[in-house]
């Protein structure tokens, strides 16, 4: 199969497995896939996907999210940092333990922010941005 991944997959709310691996899907990953709350496996490995990983995939907390083999995928700002929600909420993300895609320091800072009630701080701008490198958090 080739072409773009149809955003309509995001409307198949009872879907438990979406395996589109080893095809020629190109373009961006549709953020609508993040609505598939029953999804157990999202396998998009070995395609020619480009663009950034949508932060909506961070909602797939109980799914295995597999993206390896898509060499043109980058972080939002053309870096290799995956969305924070994906790195901190989805332990079965295949880059979860990759310190380039999911720096452990960023997850640790997110945990400190959450446990210290950071969302209630009067100045929390710059913290826990989905795509910024943790070294830029203030």
mmCIF file of C-alpha atoms in Angstrom:
data_model
loop_
_atom_site.group_PDB
_atom_site.id
_atom_site.type_symbol
_atom_site.label_atom_id
_atom_site.label_comp_id
_atom_site.label_asym_id
_atom_site.label_seq_id
_atom_site.Cartn_x
_atom_site.Cartn_y
_atom_site.Cartn_z
ATOM 1 C CA UNK A 1 0.000 0.000 0.000
ATOM 2 C CA UNK A 2 1.145 3.541 -0.652
ATOM 3 C CA UNK A 3 -0.009 7.100 -0.149
ATOM 4 C CA UNK A 4 -1.092 8.965 2.965
ATOM 5 C CA UNK A 5 -2.493 7.213 6.019
ATOM 6 C CA UNK A 6 -6.213 8.039 5.948
ATOM 7 C CA UNK A 7 -7.299 10.258 8.844
ATOM 8 C CA UNK A 8 -10.538 8.241 8.841
ATOM 9 C CA UNK A 9 -8.792 5.534 10.857
ATOM 10 C CA UNK A 10 -9.333 7.895 13.793
ATOM 11 C CA UNK A 11 -13.089 7.292 13.505
ATOM 12 C CA UNK A 12 -12.792 3.536 14.024
ATOM 13 C CA UNK A 13 -13.115 3.854 17.798
ATOM 14 C CA UNK A 14 -13.387 0.117 18.542
ATOM 15 C CA UNK A 15 -10.158 -0.674 16.678
ATOM 16 C CA UNK A 16 -7.688 -2.648 18.815
ATOM 17 C CA UNK A 17 -4.928 -3.311 16.283
ATOM 18 C CA UNK A 18 -3.741 -1.070 13.463
ATOM 19 C CA UNK A 19 -0.833 -2.672 11.620
ATOM 20 C CA UNK A 20 0.242 -0.681 8.580
ATOM 21 C CA UNK A 21 3.865 -1.821 8.762
ATOM 22 C CA UNK A 22 6.149 -2.488 5.809
ATOM 23 C CA UNK A 23 4.246 -0.497 3.203
ATOM 24 C CA UNK A 24 4.927 2.740 1.403
ATOM 25 C CA UNK A 25 2.773 5.078 3.464
ATOM 26 C CA UNK A 26 4.153 8.601 3.184
ATOM 27 C CA UNK A 27 3.432 11.977 4.705
ATOM 28 C CA UNK A 28 2.389 12.822 8.235
ATOM 29 C CA UNK A 29 0.860 10.538 10.840
ATOM 30 C CA UNK A 30 -2.742 11.703 11.231
ATOM 31 C CA UNK A 31 -3.308 13.042 14.767
ATOM 32 C CA UNK A 32 -6.820 11.543 14.641
ATOM 33 C CA UNK A 33 -5.245 8.147 15.404
ATOM 34 C CA UNK A 34 -4.751 9.434 18.956
ATOM 35 C CA UNK A 35 -8.533 9.101 19.483
ATOM 36 C CA UNK A 36 -8.368 5.290 19.304
ATOM 37 C CA UNK A 37 -8.621 4.668 23.035
ATOM 38 C CA UNK A 38 -9.040 0.887 22.649
ATOM 39 C CA UNK A 39 -5.960 0.526 20.493
ATOM 40 C CA UNK A 40 -3.474 -2.034 21.815
ATOM 41 C CA UNK A 41 -0.981 -1.941 18.938
ATOM 42 C CA UNK A 42 -0.200 0.837 16.471
ATOM 43 C CA UNK A 43 2.438 -0.503 14.099
ATOM 44 C CA UNK A 44 3.649 2.004 11.504
ATOM 45 C CA UNK A 45 7.184 0.598 11.201
ATOM 46 C CA UNK A 46 9.086 0.515 7.932
ATOM 47 C CA UNK A 47 7.188 3.051 5.868
ATOM 48 C CA UNK A 48 8.346 6.375 4.416
ATOM 49 C CA UNK A 49 6.509 8.644 6.843
ATOM 50 C CA UNK A 50 7.708 12.232 7.233
ATOM 51 C CA UNK A 51 6.925 15.183 9.431
ATOM 52 C CA UNK A 52 6.619 15.274 13.181
ATOM 53 C CA UNK A 53 5.063 12.734 15.513
ATOM 54 C CA UNK A 54 1.698 14.156 16.605
ATOM 55 C CA UNK A 55 1.355 14.763 20.333
ATOM 56 C CA UNK A 56 -2.150 13.226 20.104
ATOM 57 C CA UNK A 57 -0.459 9.802 20.107
ATOM 58 C CA UNK A 58 0.349 10.463 23.780
ATOM 59 C CA UNK A 59 -3.280 9.562 24.537
ATOM 60 C CA UNK A 60 -2.557 5.939 23.552
ATOM 61 C CA UNK A 61 -1.284 5.128 27.050
ATOM 62 C CA UNK A 62 -2.076 1.404 26.919
ATOM 63 C CA UNK A 63 -0.942 0.816 23.335
ATOM 64 C CA UNK A 64 2.330 -0.270 21.808
ATOM 65 C CA UNK A 65 3.278 2.562 19.444
ATOM 66 C CA UNK A 66 5.843 1.356 16.911
ATOM 67 C CA UNK A 67 7.415 3.839 14.488
ATOM 68 C CA UNK A 68 10.909 2.490 13.858
ATOM 69 C CA UNK A 69 12.139 2.421 10.272
ATOM 70 C CA UNK A 70 10.678 5.792 9.248
ATOM 71 C CA UNK A 71 13.942 7.677 8.887
ATOM 72 C CA UNK A 72 12.337 10.962 7.844
ATOM 73 C CA UNK A 73 10.215 11.401 10.974
ATOM 74 C CA UNK A 74 11.480 14.235 13.120
ATOM 75 C CA UNK A 75 10.428 16.228 16.116
ATOM 76 C CA UNK A 76 8.270 19.277 15.523
ATOM 77 C CA UNK A 77 11.204 21.683 15.344
ATOM 78 C CA UNK A 78 13.228 19.411 13.026
ATOM 79 C CA UNK A 79 14.911 17.736 15.983
ATOM 80 C CA UNK A 80 14.632 14.141 17.103
ATOM 81 C CA UNK A 81 12.588 14.772 20.255
ATOM 82 C CA UNK A 82 9.277 12.935 20.442
ATOM 83 C CA UNK A 83 6.258 14.616 22.034
ATOM 84 C CA UNK A 84 6.546 14.690 25.826
ATOM 85 C CA UNK A 85 3.118 13.065 26.263
ATOM 86 C CA UNK A 86 4.238 10.100 24.162
ATOM 87 C CA UNK A 87 7.491 9.721 26.113
ATOM 88 C CA UNK A 88 5.906 10.074 29.547
ATOM 89 C CA UNK A 89 2.507 8.382 29.059
ATOM 90 C CA UNK A 90 3.205 5.511 26.636
ATOM 91 C CA UNK A 91 5.814 3.088 28.014
ATOM 92 C CA UNK A 92 5.321 0.800 25.013
ATOM 93 C CA UNK A 93 6.442 3.548 22.580
ATOM 94 C CA UNK A 94 9.335 1.926 20.707
ATOM 95 C CA UNK A 95 11.585 4.968 21.260
ATOM 96 C CA UNK A 96 10.628 5.248 24.967
ATOM 97 C CA UNK A 97 14.101 4.152 26.130
ATOM 98 C CA UNK A 98 15.985 6.021 23.411
ATOM 99 C CA UNK A 99 17.690 8.958 25.171
ATOM 100 C CA UNK A 100 17.656 11.037 21.984
ATOM 101 C CA UNK A 101 13.930 10.697 21.292
ATOM 102 C CA UNK A 102 12.835 10.550 24.955
ATOM 103 C CA UNK A 103 15.523 12.092 27.176
ATOM 104 C CA UNK A 104 15.117 10.629 30.684
ATOM 105 C CA UNK A 105 15.902 14.043 32.194
ATOM 106 C CA UNK A 106 12.839 15.479 30.438
ATOM 107 C CA UNK A 107 10.590 12.783 31.901
ATOM 108 C CA UNK A 108 12.102 13.391 35.362
ATOM 109 C CA UNK A 109 11.447 17.143 35.113
ATOM 110 C CA UNK A 110 7.875 16.460 33.978
ATOM 111 C CA UNK A 111 7.376 14.237 37.032
ATOM 112 C CA UNK A 112 8.735 16.970 39.345
ATOM 113 C CA UNK A 113 6.460 19.520 37.667
ATOM 114 C CA UNK A 114 3.404 17.267 38.101
ATOM 115 C CA UNK A 115 4.175 16.304 41.712
ATOM 116 C CA UNK A 116 4.872 19.920 42.688
ATOM 117 C CA UNK A 117 1.545 21.093 41.261
ATOM 118 C CA UNK A 118 3.221 22.955 38.409
ATOM 119 C CA UNK A 119 -0.073 23.528 36.630
ATOM 120 C CA UNK A 120 -1.019 25.792 39.584
ATOM 121 C CA UNK A 121 2.173 27.868 39.518
ATOM 122 C CA UNK A 122 1.720 31.535 38.685
ATOM 123 C CA UNK A 123 4.603 31.303 36.195
ATOM 124 C CA UNK A 124 4.671 27.908 34.523
ATOM 125 C CA UNK A 125 5.367 29.094 30.969
ATOM 126 C CA UNK A 126 8.247 27.282 29.356
ATOM 127 C CA UNK A 127 7.669 24.104 31.379
ATOM 128 C CA UNK A 128 6.536 20.770 29.926
ATOM 129 C CA UNK A 129 6.291 21.920 26.322
ATOM 130 C CA UNK A 130 5.439 18.919 24.136
ATOM 131 C CA UNK A 131 8.323 19.431 21.732
ATOM 132 C CA UNK A 132 10.938 21.674 23.356
ATOM 133 C CA UNK A 133 14.166 20.254 24.590
ATOM 134 C CA UNK A 134 14.156 20.026 28.380
ATOM 135 C CA UNK A 135 17.268 22.206 28.490
ATOM 136 C CA UNK A 136 15.088 25.187 27.477
ATOM 137 C CA UNK A 137 12.570 24.752 30.313
ATOM 138 C CA UNK A 138 12.744 27.437 33.005
#
